[in-house]
PDB file of C-alpha atoms in Angstrom:
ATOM      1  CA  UNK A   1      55.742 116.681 106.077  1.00 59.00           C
ATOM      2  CA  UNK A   2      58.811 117.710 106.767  1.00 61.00           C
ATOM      3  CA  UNK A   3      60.383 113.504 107.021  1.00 58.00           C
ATOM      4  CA  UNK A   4      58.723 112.921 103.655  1.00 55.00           C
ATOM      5  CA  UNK A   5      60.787 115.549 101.974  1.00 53.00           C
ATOM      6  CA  UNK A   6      63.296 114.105 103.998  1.00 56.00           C
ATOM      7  CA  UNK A   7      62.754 110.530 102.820  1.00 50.00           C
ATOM      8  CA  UNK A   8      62.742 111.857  98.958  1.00 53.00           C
ATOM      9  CA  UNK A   9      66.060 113.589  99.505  1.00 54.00           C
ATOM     10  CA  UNK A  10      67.610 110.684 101.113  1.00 56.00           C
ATOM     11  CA  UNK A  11      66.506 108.722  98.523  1.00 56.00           C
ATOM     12  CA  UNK A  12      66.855 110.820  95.550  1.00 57.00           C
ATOM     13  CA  UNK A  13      70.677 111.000  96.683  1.00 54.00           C
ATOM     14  CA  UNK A  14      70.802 107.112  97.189  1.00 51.00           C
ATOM     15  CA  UNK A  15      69.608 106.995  93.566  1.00 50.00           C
ATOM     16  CA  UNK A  16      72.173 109.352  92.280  1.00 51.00           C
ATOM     17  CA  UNK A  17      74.513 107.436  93.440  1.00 53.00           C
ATOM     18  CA  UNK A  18      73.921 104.083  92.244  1.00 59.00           C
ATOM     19  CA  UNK A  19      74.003 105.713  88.491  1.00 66.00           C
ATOM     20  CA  UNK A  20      78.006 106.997  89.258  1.00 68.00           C
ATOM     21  CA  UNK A  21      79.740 105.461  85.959  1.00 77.00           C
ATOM     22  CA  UNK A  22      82.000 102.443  86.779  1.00 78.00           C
ATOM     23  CA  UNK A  23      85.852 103.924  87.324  1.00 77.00           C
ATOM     24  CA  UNK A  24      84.533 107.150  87.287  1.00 76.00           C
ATOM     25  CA  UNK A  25      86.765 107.951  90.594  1.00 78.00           C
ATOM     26  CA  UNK A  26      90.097 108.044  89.776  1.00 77.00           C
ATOM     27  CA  UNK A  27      93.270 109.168  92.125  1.00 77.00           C
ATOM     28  CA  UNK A  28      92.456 113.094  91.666  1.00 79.00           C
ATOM     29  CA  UNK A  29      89.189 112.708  93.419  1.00 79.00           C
ATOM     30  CA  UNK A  30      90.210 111.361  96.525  1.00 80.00           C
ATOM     31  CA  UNK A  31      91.119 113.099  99.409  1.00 82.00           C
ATOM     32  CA  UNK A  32      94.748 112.672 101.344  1.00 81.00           C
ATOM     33  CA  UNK A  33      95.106 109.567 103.538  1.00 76.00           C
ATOM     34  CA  UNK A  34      91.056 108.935 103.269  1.00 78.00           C
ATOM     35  CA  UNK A  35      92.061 105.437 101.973  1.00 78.00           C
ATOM     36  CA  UNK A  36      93.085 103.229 104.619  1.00 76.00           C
ATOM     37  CA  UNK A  37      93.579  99.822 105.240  1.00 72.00           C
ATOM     38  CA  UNK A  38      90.355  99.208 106.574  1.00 75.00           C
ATOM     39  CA  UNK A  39      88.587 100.294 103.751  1.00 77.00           C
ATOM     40  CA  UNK A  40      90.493  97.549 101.089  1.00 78.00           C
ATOM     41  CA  UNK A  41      89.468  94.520 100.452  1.00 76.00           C
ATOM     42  CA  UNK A  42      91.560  91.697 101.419  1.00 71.00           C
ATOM     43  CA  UNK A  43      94.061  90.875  98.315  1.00 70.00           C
ATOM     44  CA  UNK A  44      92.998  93.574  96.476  1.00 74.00           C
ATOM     45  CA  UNK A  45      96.277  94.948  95.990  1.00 73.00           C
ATOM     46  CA  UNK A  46      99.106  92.876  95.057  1.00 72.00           C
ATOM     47  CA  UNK A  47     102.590  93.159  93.677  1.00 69.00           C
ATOM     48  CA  UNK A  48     101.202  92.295  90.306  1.00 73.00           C
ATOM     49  CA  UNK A  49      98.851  94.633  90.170  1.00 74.00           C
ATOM     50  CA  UNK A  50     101.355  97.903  91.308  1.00 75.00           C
ATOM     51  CA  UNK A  51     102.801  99.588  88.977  1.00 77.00           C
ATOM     52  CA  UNK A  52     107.003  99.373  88.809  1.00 77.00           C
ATOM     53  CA  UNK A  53     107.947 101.877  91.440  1.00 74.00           C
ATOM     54  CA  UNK A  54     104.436 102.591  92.548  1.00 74.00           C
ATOM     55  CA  UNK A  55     105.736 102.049  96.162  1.00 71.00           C
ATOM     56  CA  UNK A  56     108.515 103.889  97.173  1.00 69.00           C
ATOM     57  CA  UNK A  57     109.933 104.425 100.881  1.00 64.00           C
ATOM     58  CA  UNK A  58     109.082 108.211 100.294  1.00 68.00           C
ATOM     59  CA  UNK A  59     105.552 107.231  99.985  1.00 66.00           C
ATOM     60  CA  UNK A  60     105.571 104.803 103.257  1.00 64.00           C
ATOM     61  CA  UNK A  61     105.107 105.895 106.736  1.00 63.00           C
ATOM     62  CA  UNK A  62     108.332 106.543 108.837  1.00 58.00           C
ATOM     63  CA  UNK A  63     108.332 102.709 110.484  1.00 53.00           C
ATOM     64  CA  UNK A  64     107.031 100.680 107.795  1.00 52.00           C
ATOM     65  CA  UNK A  65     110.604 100.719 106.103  1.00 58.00           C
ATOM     66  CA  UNK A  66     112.589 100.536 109.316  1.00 80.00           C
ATOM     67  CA  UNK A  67     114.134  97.638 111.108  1.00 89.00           C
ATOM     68  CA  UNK A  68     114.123  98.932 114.658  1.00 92.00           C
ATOM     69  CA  UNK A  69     115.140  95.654 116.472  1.00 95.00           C
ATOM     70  CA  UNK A  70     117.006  92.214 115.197  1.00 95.00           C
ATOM     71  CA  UNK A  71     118.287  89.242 116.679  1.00 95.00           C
ATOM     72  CA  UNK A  72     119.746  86.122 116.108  1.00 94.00           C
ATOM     73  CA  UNK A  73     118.604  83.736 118.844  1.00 94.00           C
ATOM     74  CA  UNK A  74     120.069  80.160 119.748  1.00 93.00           C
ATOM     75  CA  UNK A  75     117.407  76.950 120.669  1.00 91.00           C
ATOM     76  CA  UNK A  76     118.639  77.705 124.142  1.00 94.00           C
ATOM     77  CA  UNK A  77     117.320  81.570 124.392  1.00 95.00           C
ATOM     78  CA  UNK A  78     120.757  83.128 124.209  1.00 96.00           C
ATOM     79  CA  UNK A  79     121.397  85.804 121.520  1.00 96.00           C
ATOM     80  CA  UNK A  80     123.952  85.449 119.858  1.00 94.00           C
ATOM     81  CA  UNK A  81     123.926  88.865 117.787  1.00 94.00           C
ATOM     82  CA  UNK A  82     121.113  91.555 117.842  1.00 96.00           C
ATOM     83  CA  UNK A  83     119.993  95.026 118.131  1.00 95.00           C
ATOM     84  CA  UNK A  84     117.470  96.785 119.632  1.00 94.00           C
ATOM     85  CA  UNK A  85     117.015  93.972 122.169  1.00 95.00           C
ATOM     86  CA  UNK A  86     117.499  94.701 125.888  1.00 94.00           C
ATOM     87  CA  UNK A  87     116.509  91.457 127.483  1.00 95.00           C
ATOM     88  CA  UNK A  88     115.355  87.324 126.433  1.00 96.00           C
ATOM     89  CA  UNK A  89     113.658  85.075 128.169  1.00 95.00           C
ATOM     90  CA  UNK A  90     112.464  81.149 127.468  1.00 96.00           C
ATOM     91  CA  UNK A  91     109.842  80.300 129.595  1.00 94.00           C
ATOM     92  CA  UNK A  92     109.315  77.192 128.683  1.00 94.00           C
ATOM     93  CA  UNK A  93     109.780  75.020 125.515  1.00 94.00           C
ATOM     94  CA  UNK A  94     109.646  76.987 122.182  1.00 92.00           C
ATOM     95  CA  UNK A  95     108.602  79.815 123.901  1.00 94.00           C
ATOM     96  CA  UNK A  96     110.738  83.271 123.915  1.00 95.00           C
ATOM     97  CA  UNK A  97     109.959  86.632 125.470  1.00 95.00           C
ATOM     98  CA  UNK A  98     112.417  89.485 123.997  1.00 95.00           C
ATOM     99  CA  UNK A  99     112.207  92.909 125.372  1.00 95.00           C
ATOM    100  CA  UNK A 100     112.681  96.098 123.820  1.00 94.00           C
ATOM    101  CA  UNK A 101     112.922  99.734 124.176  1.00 91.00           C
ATOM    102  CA  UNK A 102     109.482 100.462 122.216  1.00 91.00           C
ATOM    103  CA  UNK A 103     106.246  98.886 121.533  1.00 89.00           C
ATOM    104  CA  UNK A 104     107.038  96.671 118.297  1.00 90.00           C
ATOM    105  CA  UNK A 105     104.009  96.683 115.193  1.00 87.00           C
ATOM    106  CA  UNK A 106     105.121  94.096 113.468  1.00 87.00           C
ATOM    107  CA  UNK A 107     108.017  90.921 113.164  1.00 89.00           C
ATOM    108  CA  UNK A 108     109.075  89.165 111.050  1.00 88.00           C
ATOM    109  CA  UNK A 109     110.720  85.416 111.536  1.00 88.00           C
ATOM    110  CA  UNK A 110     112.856  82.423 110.070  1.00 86.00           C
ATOM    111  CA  UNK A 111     114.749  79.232 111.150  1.00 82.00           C
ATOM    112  CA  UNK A 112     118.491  79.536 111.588  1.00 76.00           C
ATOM    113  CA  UNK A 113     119.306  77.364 108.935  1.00 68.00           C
ATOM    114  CA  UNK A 114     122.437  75.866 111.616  1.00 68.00           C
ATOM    115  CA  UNK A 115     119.532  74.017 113.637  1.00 57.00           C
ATOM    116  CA  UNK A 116     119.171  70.489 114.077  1.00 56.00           C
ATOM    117  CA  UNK A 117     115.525  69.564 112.748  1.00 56.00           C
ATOM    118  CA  UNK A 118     114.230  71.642 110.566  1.00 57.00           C
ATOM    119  CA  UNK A 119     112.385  69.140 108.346  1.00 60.00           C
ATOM    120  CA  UNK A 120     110.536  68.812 111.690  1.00 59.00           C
ATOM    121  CA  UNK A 121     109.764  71.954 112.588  1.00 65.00           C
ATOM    122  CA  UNK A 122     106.164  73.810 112.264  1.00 67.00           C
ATOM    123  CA  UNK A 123     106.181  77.959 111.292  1.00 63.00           C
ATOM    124  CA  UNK A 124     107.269  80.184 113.564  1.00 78.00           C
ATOM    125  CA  UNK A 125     104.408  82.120 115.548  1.00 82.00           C
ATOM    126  CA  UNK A 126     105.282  85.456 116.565  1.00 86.00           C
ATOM    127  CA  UNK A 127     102.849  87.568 118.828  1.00 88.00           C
ATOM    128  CA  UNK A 128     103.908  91.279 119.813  1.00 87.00           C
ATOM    129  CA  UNK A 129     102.768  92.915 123.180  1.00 86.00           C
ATOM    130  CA  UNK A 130     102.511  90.061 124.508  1.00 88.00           C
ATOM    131  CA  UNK A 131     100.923  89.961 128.207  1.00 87.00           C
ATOM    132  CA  UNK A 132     102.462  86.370 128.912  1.00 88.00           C
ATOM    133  CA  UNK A 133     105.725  88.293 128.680  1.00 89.00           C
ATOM    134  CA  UNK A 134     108.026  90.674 130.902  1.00 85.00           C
ATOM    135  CA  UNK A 135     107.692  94.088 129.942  1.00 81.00           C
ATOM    136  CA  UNK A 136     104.271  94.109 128.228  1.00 80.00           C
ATOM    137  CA  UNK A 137     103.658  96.312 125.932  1.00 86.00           C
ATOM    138  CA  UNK A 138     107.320  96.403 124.650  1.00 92.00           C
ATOM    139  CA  UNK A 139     108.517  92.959 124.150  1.00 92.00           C
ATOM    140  CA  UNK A 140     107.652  90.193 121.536  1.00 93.00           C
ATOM    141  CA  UNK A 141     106.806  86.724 121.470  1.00 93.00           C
ATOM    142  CA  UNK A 142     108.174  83.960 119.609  1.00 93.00           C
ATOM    143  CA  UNK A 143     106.567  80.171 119.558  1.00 92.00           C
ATOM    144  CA  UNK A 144     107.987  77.072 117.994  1.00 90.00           C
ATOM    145  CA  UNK A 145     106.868  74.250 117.138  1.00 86.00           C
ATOM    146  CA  UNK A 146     107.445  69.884 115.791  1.00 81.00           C
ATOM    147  CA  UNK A 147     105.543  68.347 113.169  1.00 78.00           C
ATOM    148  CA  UNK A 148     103.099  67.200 115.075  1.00 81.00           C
ATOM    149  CA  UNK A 149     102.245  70.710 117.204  1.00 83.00           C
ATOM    150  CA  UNK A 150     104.374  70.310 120.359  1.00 87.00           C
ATOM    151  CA  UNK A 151     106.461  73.032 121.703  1.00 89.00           C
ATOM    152  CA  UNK A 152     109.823  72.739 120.587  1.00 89.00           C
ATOM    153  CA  UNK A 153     113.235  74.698 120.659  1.00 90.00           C
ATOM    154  CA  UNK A 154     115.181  75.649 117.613  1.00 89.00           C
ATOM    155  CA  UNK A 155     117.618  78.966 116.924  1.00 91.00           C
ATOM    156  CA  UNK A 156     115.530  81.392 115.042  1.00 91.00           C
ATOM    157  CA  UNK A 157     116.241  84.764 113.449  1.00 92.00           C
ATOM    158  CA  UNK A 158     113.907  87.767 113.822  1.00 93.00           C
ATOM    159  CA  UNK A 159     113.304  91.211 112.586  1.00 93.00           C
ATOM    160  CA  UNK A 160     111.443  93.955 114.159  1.00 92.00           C
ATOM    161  CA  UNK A 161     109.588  97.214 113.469  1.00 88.00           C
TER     162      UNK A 161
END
């Protein structure tokens, strides 16, 4: 007896539910930090569809906004200027390990626009914590490649938070 009532309650609620106006739940009905990432839809929010100033730092967490590391690395793995980096290594070609003093989130990459090639070159590949590099969890790694997929070495630029 006791599941039927059960099973009309769970359903009766079910029901309710399904008859909630469209847009009836606006910003002052949701809780603090109870939207996350994982619960938006890929491309459901845009830069056309924020308001002008919608997104300030204030509003960001702490690291989002920061650059914590930044380098400017030659096709031969030296750096040439940087920040935040405390060792580089090329394994191989188009492959480079940098090392850093905290475990990155995110990177961001471009072609130094000095480089022989670049009409030949595929997009950069970045991939952070990388266990194929020294110092795992804190380092990132960088992969290059030609126009037709092999490894290849070219000076790159990269930004780190």
């Amino acid at each position: 007896m006791i599941s039927i009532v059960a099973l009309f309650v769970a359903l009766g609620g079910g029901a309710y539910a399904a008859k909630v106006a469209k847009n009836s739940v606006g910003t002052s009905q949701l809780k603090k930090k109870s939207v996350s990432t994982d619960k938006i839809k890929g491309l459901a929010v845009t830069d056309l569809k924020l308001a002008d100033g919608a997104v300030t730092e204030s509003k960001l967490d702490d690291p989002t906004m920061s650059i914590r590391a930044w380098a400017r690395v030659t096709s031969a793995g030296a750096l040439t200027a940087s920040s935040g980096i405390t060792a580089i290594t090329k394994p191989a070609t188009g492959r480079y390990c940098l090392q850093l003093g905290f475990s990155p989130s995110s990177a961001v990459t471009s072609f130094d626009a000095a480089g022989s090639n670049l009409g030949n070159t595929k997009p950069i590949l970045v991939q952070t914590n990388s266990p194929l590099c020294p110092g795992e969890p804190n380092n990132v790694r960088v992969f290059i490649a030609n126009e037709v997929g092999a490894d290849a070495d070219r000076g790159f630029y990269i930004q780190i938070n």
